[in-house]
GROMACS .gro file of C-alpha atoms in nm:
model
  288
    1MET     CA    1  11.212   1.530  -0.969
    2THR     CA    2  10.872   1.525  -1.000
    3ILE     CA    3  10.635   1.345  -1.180
    4ASP     CA    4  10.559   1.622  -1.376
    5LEU     CA    5  10.870   1.686  -1.542
    6LEU     CA    6  10.855   1.291  -1.558
    7LEU     CA    7  10.555   1.296  -1.783
    8ALA     CA    8  10.692   1.587  -1.956
    9GLN     CA    9  11.033   1.318  -2.053
   10PHE     CA   10  10.776   1.038  -2.179
   11GLU     CA   11  10.622   1.351  -2.433
   12GLN     CA   12  10.907   1.488  -2.598
   13VAL     CA   13  11.042   1.029  -2.603
   14ALA     CA   14  10.756   0.848  -2.647
   15SER     CA   15  10.684   0.809  -3.075
   16ALA     CA   16  11.096   0.695  -3.038
   17PRO     CA   17  11.212   0.370  -2.927
   18GLY     CA   18  11.190   0.217  -2.657
   19ALA     CA   19  11.054   0.497  -2.542
   20ILE     CA   20  11.024   0.331  -2.133
   21GLN     CA   21  11.313   0.231  -2.158
   22ARG     CA   22  11.446   0.558  -2.265
   23LEU     CA   23  11.293   0.660  -1.887
   24ARG     CA   24  11.369   0.417  -1.647
   25ARG     CA   25  11.754   0.418  -1.742
   26PHE     CA   26  11.715   0.796  -1.683
   27VAL     CA   27  11.492   0.769  -1.339
   28LEU     CA   28  11.843   0.535  -1.257
   29ASP     CA   29  12.058   0.843  -1.331
   30LEU     CA   30  11.879   1.054  -1.133
   31ALA     CA   31  11.856   0.887  -0.853
   32VAL     CA   32  12.253   0.742  -0.816
   33ARG     CA   33  12.387   1.102  -0.872
   34GLY     CA   34  12.148   1.192  -0.565
   35LYS     CA   35  11.894   1.416  -0.795
   36LEU     CA   36  11.542   1.230  -0.663
   37SER     CA   37  11.617   1.256  -0.264
   38ASP     CA   38  11.632   1.561  -0.070
   39GLN     CA   39  11.981   1.597   0.100
   40TYR     CA   40  11.936   1.641   0.478
   41GLU     CA   41  12.158   1.768   0.753
   42ASP     CA   42  12.065   1.539   1.028
   43ASP     CA   43  12.102   1.252   0.826
   44VAL     CA   44  12.475   1.058   0.910
   45PRO     CA   45  12.679   1.093   0.699
   46ALA     CA   46  12.838   0.835   0.427
   47ALA     CA   47  13.175   0.870   0.593
   48LEU     CA   48  13.032   0.751   0.908
   49LEU     CA   49  12.784   0.473   0.767
   50ILE     CA   50  13.135   0.326   0.612
   51GLN     CA   51  13.369   0.340   0.933
   52LYS     CA   52  13.098   0.148   1.122
   53ILE     CA   53  13.077  -0.172   0.817
   54ALA     CA   54  13.496  -0.077   0.835
   55SER     CA   55  13.455  -0.221   1.185
   56ALA     CA   56  13.144  -0.453   1.203
   57PRO     CA   57  13.287  -0.873   1.139
   58ARG     CA   58  13.237  -0.971   0.819
   59ASP     CA   59  13.044  -1.297   0.758
   60ALA     CA   60  13.332  -1.435   0.548
   61PRO     CA   61  13.676  -1.237   0.589
   62LEU     CA   62  13.870  -1.155   0.228
   63ALA     CA   63  14.148  -1.323   0.103
   64PRO     CA   64  14.455  -1.108   0.130
   65ARG     CA   65  14.507  -1.173  -0.205
   66TYR     CA   66  14.175  -0.930  -0.187
   67ARG     CA   67  14.234  -0.711   0.027
   68SER     CA   68  14.418  -0.439  -0.179
   69LEU     CA   69  14.081  -0.485  -0.483
   70VAL     CA   70  13.834  -0.328  -0.157
   71VAL     CA   71  14.069  -0.039  -0.038
   72ALA     CA   72  14.259   0.067  -0.357
   73PRO     CA   73  14.170   0.494  -0.354
   74LEU     CA   74  13.923   0.549  -0.652
   75GLU     CA   75  14.212   0.684  -0.905
   76GLN     CA   76  13.884   0.874  -1.122
   77LEU     CA   77  13.558   0.897  -0.980
   78PRO     CA   78  13.262   0.892  -1.267
   79PHE     CA   79  13.098   1.229  -1.170
   80GLU     CA   80  13.057   1.445  -0.831
   81VAL     CA   81  12.792   1.278  -0.555
   82PRO     CA   82  12.664   1.584  -0.294
   83GLN     CA   83  12.822   1.634   0.026
   84ASN     CA   84  12.700   1.401   0.281
   85TRP     CA   85  12.783   1.105   0.056
   86GLU     CA   86  13.110   0.903  -0.006
   87TRP     CA   87  13.247   0.677  -0.316
   88ALA     CA   88  13.391   0.329  -0.153
   89ARG     CA   89  13.444   0.034  -0.400
   90LEU     CA   90  13.140  -0.241  -0.333
   91GLY     CA   91  13.374  -0.522  -0.191
   92TYR     CA   92  13.444  -0.266   0.063
   93VAL     CA   93  13.051  -0.209   0.210
   94SER     CA   94  12.916  -0.522   0.153
   95ASP     CA   95  12.939  -0.797   0.410
   96TYR     CA   96  13.043  -1.097   0.138
   97ILE     CA   97  13.040  -1.103  -0.211
   98GLN     CA   98  13.109  -1.448  -0.458
   99ARG     CA   99  13.046  -1.588  -0.772
  100GLY     CA  100  12.838  -1.996  -0.666
  101LYS     CA  101  13.002  -2.274  -0.684
  102SER     CA  102  12.920  -2.588  -1.036
  103PRO     CA  103  12.640  -2.825  -0.845
  104LYS     CA  104  12.609  -3.192  -0.956
  105TYR     CA  105  12.290  -3.194  -1.054
  106SER     CA  106  11.981  -3.433  -0.931
  107SER     CA  107  11.756  -3.640  -1.216
  108ALA     CA  108  11.505  -3.645  -1.037
  109THR     CA  109  11.327  -3.374  -0.783
  110GLY     CA  110  11.527  -3.208  -0.537
  111PRO     CA  111  11.609  -2.834  -0.418
  112PRO     CA  112  11.655  -2.585  -0.729
  113VAL     CA  113  12.028  -2.456  -0.780
  114VAL     CA  114  11.965  -2.053  -0.863
  115SER     CA  115  12.116  -2.060  -1.277
  116GLN     CA  116  12.140  -1.723  -1.491
  117LYS     CA  117  11.807  -1.742  -1.627
  118CYS     CA  118  11.617  -1.764  -1.309
  119VAL     CA  119  11.802  -1.354  -1.215
  120ARG     CA  120  11.565  -1.142  -1.416
  121TRP     CA  121  11.512  -0.826  -1.347
  122GLU     CA  122  11.129  -0.821  -1.205
  123GLY     CA  123  11.302  -1.041  -1.015
  124LEU     CA  124  11.379  -1.358  -0.828
  125ASP     CA  125  11.217  -1.694  -1.115
  126LEU     CA  126  11.307  -2.042  -0.969
  127ALA     CA  127  11.162  -2.190  -1.305
  128PRO     CA  128  11.410  -2.283  -1.504
  129SER     CA  129  11.627  -2.418  -1.259
  130LYS     CA  130  11.787  -2.787  -1.227
  131ALA     CA  131  11.745  -2.949  -0.905
  132ILE     CA  132  12.068  -3.008  -0.672
  133THR     CA  133  12.172  -3.391  -0.519
  134ALA     CA  134  12.143  -3.387  -0.162
  135ALA     CA  135  12.480  -3.526  -0.169
  136SER     CA  136  12.613  -3.202  -0.320
  137LEU     CA  137  12.419  -2.948  -0.132
  138GLU     CA  138  12.528  -3.040   0.176
  139SER     CA  139  12.900  -3.001   0.049
  140TYR     CA  140  12.789  -2.603   0.083
  141GLU     CA  141  12.925  -2.404   0.321
  142PRO     CA  142  12.544  -2.205   0.518
  143ILE     CA  143  12.722  -1.825   0.459
  144ARG     CA  144  12.675  -1.983   0.061
  145PHE     CA  145  12.266  -2.047   0.093
  146LEU     CA  146  12.119  -1.699  -0.010
  147ARG     CA  147  11.961  -1.455   0.301
  148ASP     CA  148  11.636  -1.232   0.196
  149GLY     CA  149  11.826  -0.883   0.086
  150ASP     CA  150  12.066  -1.078  -0.087
  151LEU     CA  151  12.173  -0.917  -0.411
  152LEU     CA  152  12.204  -1.229  -0.745
  153TRP     CA  153  12.415  -1.079  -1.028
  154ASN     CA  154  12.520  -1.282  -1.357
  155SER     CA  155  12.841  -1.261  -1.423
  156THR     CA  156  12.883  -1.491  -1.752
  157GLY     CA  157  12.691  -1.461  -2.121
  158THR     CA  158  12.657  -1.220  -2.382
  159GLY     CA  159  12.326  -1.056  -2.284
  160THR     CA  160  12.295  -1.114  -1.940
  161ILE     CA  161  12.570  -1.082  -1.775
  162GLY     CA  162  12.529  -0.772  -1.540
  163ARG     CA  163  12.078  -0.843  -1.430
  164VAL     CA  164  12.094  -0.768  -1.095
  165SER     CA  165  11.795  -0.962  -0.928
  166ARG     CA  166  11.679  -0.893  -0.504
  167VAL     CA  167  11.639  -1.256  -0.293
  168VAL     CA  168  11.313  -1.205  -0.095
  169ASP     CA  169  11.213  -1.457   0.152
  170PRO     CA  170  11.408  -1.711  -0.053
  171PRO     CA  171  11.335  -2.067   0.029
  172GLU     CA  172  11.596  -2.265   0.258
  173ARG     CA  173  11.960  -2.385   0.152
  174LEU     CA  174  11.811  -2.224  -0.155
  175VAL     CA  175  12.170  -2.172  -0.357
  176CYS     CA  176  12.354  -2.057  -0.654
  177ASP     CA  177  12.577  -2.205  -0.941
  178SER     CA  178  12.922  -2.024  -1.046
  179HIS     CA  179  12.756  -1.830  -1.341
  180VAL     CA  180  12.610  -1.573  -1.063
  181THR     CA  181  12.779  -1.373  -0.777
  182ILE     CA  182  12.620  -1.352  -0.423
  183VAL     CA  183  12.653  -0.927  -0.357
  184ARG     CA  184  12.540  -0.973   0.073
  185CYS     CA  185  12.538  -0.630   0.227
  186SER     CA  186  12.378  -0.564   0.534
  187HIS     CA  187  12.430  -0.212   0.665
  188LEU     CA  188  12.352  -0.052   0.359
  189ASP     CA  189  11.993  -0.066   0.134
  190SER     CA  190  12.021  -0.324  -0.048
  191GLU     CA  191  11.833  -0.252  -0.251
  192TYR     CA  192  11.953   0.172  -0.343
  193VAL     CA  193  12.247  -0.133  -0.382
  194ARG     CA  194  12.069  -0.265  -0.674
  195CYS     CA  195  11.972   0.081  -0.860
  196TRP     CA  196  12.401   0.170  -0.864
  197LEU     CA  197  12.470  -0.193  -1.040
  198ARG     CA  198  12.116  -0.125  -1.251
  199SER     CA  199  12.248   0.167  -1.407
  200ASP     CA  200  12.415   0.261  -1.724
  201HIS     CA  201  12.714   0.346  -1.495
  202VAL     CA  202  12.748  -0.034  -1.408
  203TYR     CA  203  12.462  -0.271  -1.642
  204GLY     CA  204  12.540   0.048  -2.000
  205THR     CA  205  12.929  -0.033  -1.884
  206ILE     CA  206  12.976  -0.408  -1.798
  207GLU     CA  207  12.970  -0.603  -2.120
  208GLY     CA  208  13.269  -0.431  -2.201
  209ASP     CA  209  13.440  -0.408  -1.941
  210ALA     CA  210  13.401  -0.788  -1.910
  211SER     CA  211  13.703  -1.068  -1.998
  212GLY     CA  212  13.688  -1.426  -2.084
  213SER     CA  213  13.948  -1.627  -2.196
  214THR     CA  214  13.674  -1.787  -2.459
  215ASN     CA  215  13.402  -1.657  -2.551
  216GLN     CA  216  13.188  -1.679  -2.324
  217VAL     CA  217  13.216  -1.273  -2.134
  218GLU     CA  218  13.285  -1.347  -1.714
  219LEU     CA  219  13.195  -1.094  -1.494
  220THR     CA  220  13.503  -1.198  -1.234
  221LEU     CA  221  13.510  -1.194  -0.816
  222GLN     CA  222  13.774  -0.908  -0.890
  223MET     CA  223  13.547  -0.673  -1.060
  224ALA     CA  224  13.283  -0.728  -0.817
  225LEU     CA  225  13.483  -0.674  -0.505
  226SER     CA  226  13.640  -0.312  -0.668
  227GLN     CA  227  13.332  -0.189  -0.808
  228PRO     CA  228  13.295   0.193  -0.748
  229ILE     CA  229  12.951   0.249  -0.596
  230PRO     CA  230  12.824   0.611  -0.449
  231LEU     CA  231  12.659   0.582  -0.138
  232PRO     CA  232  12.458   0.834   0.066
  233PRO     CA  233  12.368   0.820   0.404
  234LEU     CA  234  12.133   0.512   0.508
  235ALA     CA  235  11.818   0.704   0.554
  236GLU     CA  236  11.882   0.890   0.197
  237GLN     CA  237  11.922   0.545   0.067
  238ARG     CA  238  11.573   0.468   0.171
  239ARG     CA  239  11.458   0.778   0.014
  240ILE     CA  240  11.544   0.698  -0.329
  241VAL     CA  241  11.471   0.422  -0.323
  242ALA     CA  242  11.082   0.479  -0.217
  243LYS     CA  243  11.117   0.725  -0.502
  244VAL     CA  244  11.241   0.451  -0.810
  245SER     CA  245  10.969   0.256  -0.678
  246GLU     CA  246  10.724   0.546  -0.745
  247LEU     CA  247  10.805   0.685  -1.065
  248MET     CA  248  10.887   0.315  -1.185
  249ALA     CA  249  10.527   0.221  -1.125
  250LEU     CA  250  10.411   0.523  -1.333
  251CYS     CA  251  10.747   0.396  -1.608
  252ASP     CA  252  10.487   0.060  -1.579
  253GLU     CA  253  10.134   0.318  -1.598
  254LEU     CA  254  10.287   0.501  -1.913
  255GLU     CA  255  10.374   0.163  -2.029
  256LYS     CA  256  10.100  -0.010  -2.050
  257VAL     CA  257   9.851   0.333  -2.178
  258SER     CA  258  10.121   0.342  -2.459
  259ALA     CA  259  10.070  -0.056  -2.545
  260GLU     CA  260   9.689   0.035  -2.559
  261ILE     CA  261   9.730   0.355  -2.820
  262GLN     CA  262   9.934   0.121  -3.072
  263VAL     CA  263   9.669  -0.172  -3.029
  264GLU     CA  264   9.394   0.116  -3.149
  265ARG     CA  265   9.625   0.276  -3.411
  266GLY     CA  266   9.663  -0.114  -3.503
  267ARG     CA  267   9.307  -0.162  -3.527
  268LEU     CA  268   9.204   0.253  -3.661
  269LEU     CA  269   9.468   0.115  -3.970
  270ASP     CA  270   9.353  -0.207  -4.034
  271SER     CA  271   8.983  -0.052  -4.084
  272LEU     CA  272   9.071   0.241  -4.301
  273LEU     CA  273   9.254  -0.045  -4.490
  274GLN     CA  274   8.907  -0.274  -4.500
  275SER     CA  275   8.748   0.098  -4.643
  276ALA     CA  276   8.992   0.153  -4.897
  277LEU     CA  277   9.027  -0.263  -4.957
  278ASN     CA  278   8.592  -0.263  -5.007
  279GLU     CA  279   8.553   0.044  -5.178
  280ALA     CA  280   8.856  -0.092  -5.471
  281GLN     CA  281   8.648  -0.433  -5.468
  282GLY     CA  282   8.306  -0.215  -5.570
  283ALA     CA  283   8.473   0.037  -5.787
  284THR     CA  284   8.559  -0.336  -6.026
  285LEU     CA  285   8.210  -0.425  -5.949
  286SER     CA  286   8.079  -0.157  -6.101
  287PRO     CA  287   7.965  -0.177  -6.395
  288SER     CA  288   8.118   0.088  -6.652
   0.00000   0.00000   0.00000
């Protein structure tokens, strides 16, 4: 996809509500289908990447009751992928997938706990976080402390479930509460995985697929582990991420221009209305 094509798409939908958001979704859909990147024969195929992941030690071995979820064959593929790609289960190609756990909160200052309010599309925001007690923090296993590149996936809440952000250079011993799932995939480009989880193929369907015993919808651990993902070679994952970043930046610029146009239109309308009002008042005051 070229910038010219994106601009042409923008021209087609610019007058529609949510035009830029539709473009962002369009970019992600193309990305995860292999339509934004070139496929090279010398890329290490995804099948070999999966073999490498399968033979690597895990941070936390899966409990027996979950193993069948991550190796179960995909009965129906959402779409066809390029020849050197593979479909896999997210739990099979990740080092660690686990929900956070409920902490004991401190009424005083202390280390922050990531909640679903902290997980933003644009990144992690610790401003809404609450502090954890020192004793509660000591009960967390080291594997639960967030690492650079971890994905945080909101697991509860209508309107917030499915939102995902990537951790960048976290403070030491940062943890999540039970409403957030950690996805750690050190053998993949985590930003590519985030592109997939943001796409309509996952985020667009997750609220309907989620379940819960109350009115609170929930992304279960089973759903996270068994989530299908289209997997390109690692080198192509990085090319896809670079192209998505470039096009999303262009969407930001288009959004800025669109907002400026709307402001100018508003000013013009105000000016025309004021002129019409002045003329009407002048006609009323003029002697007959």
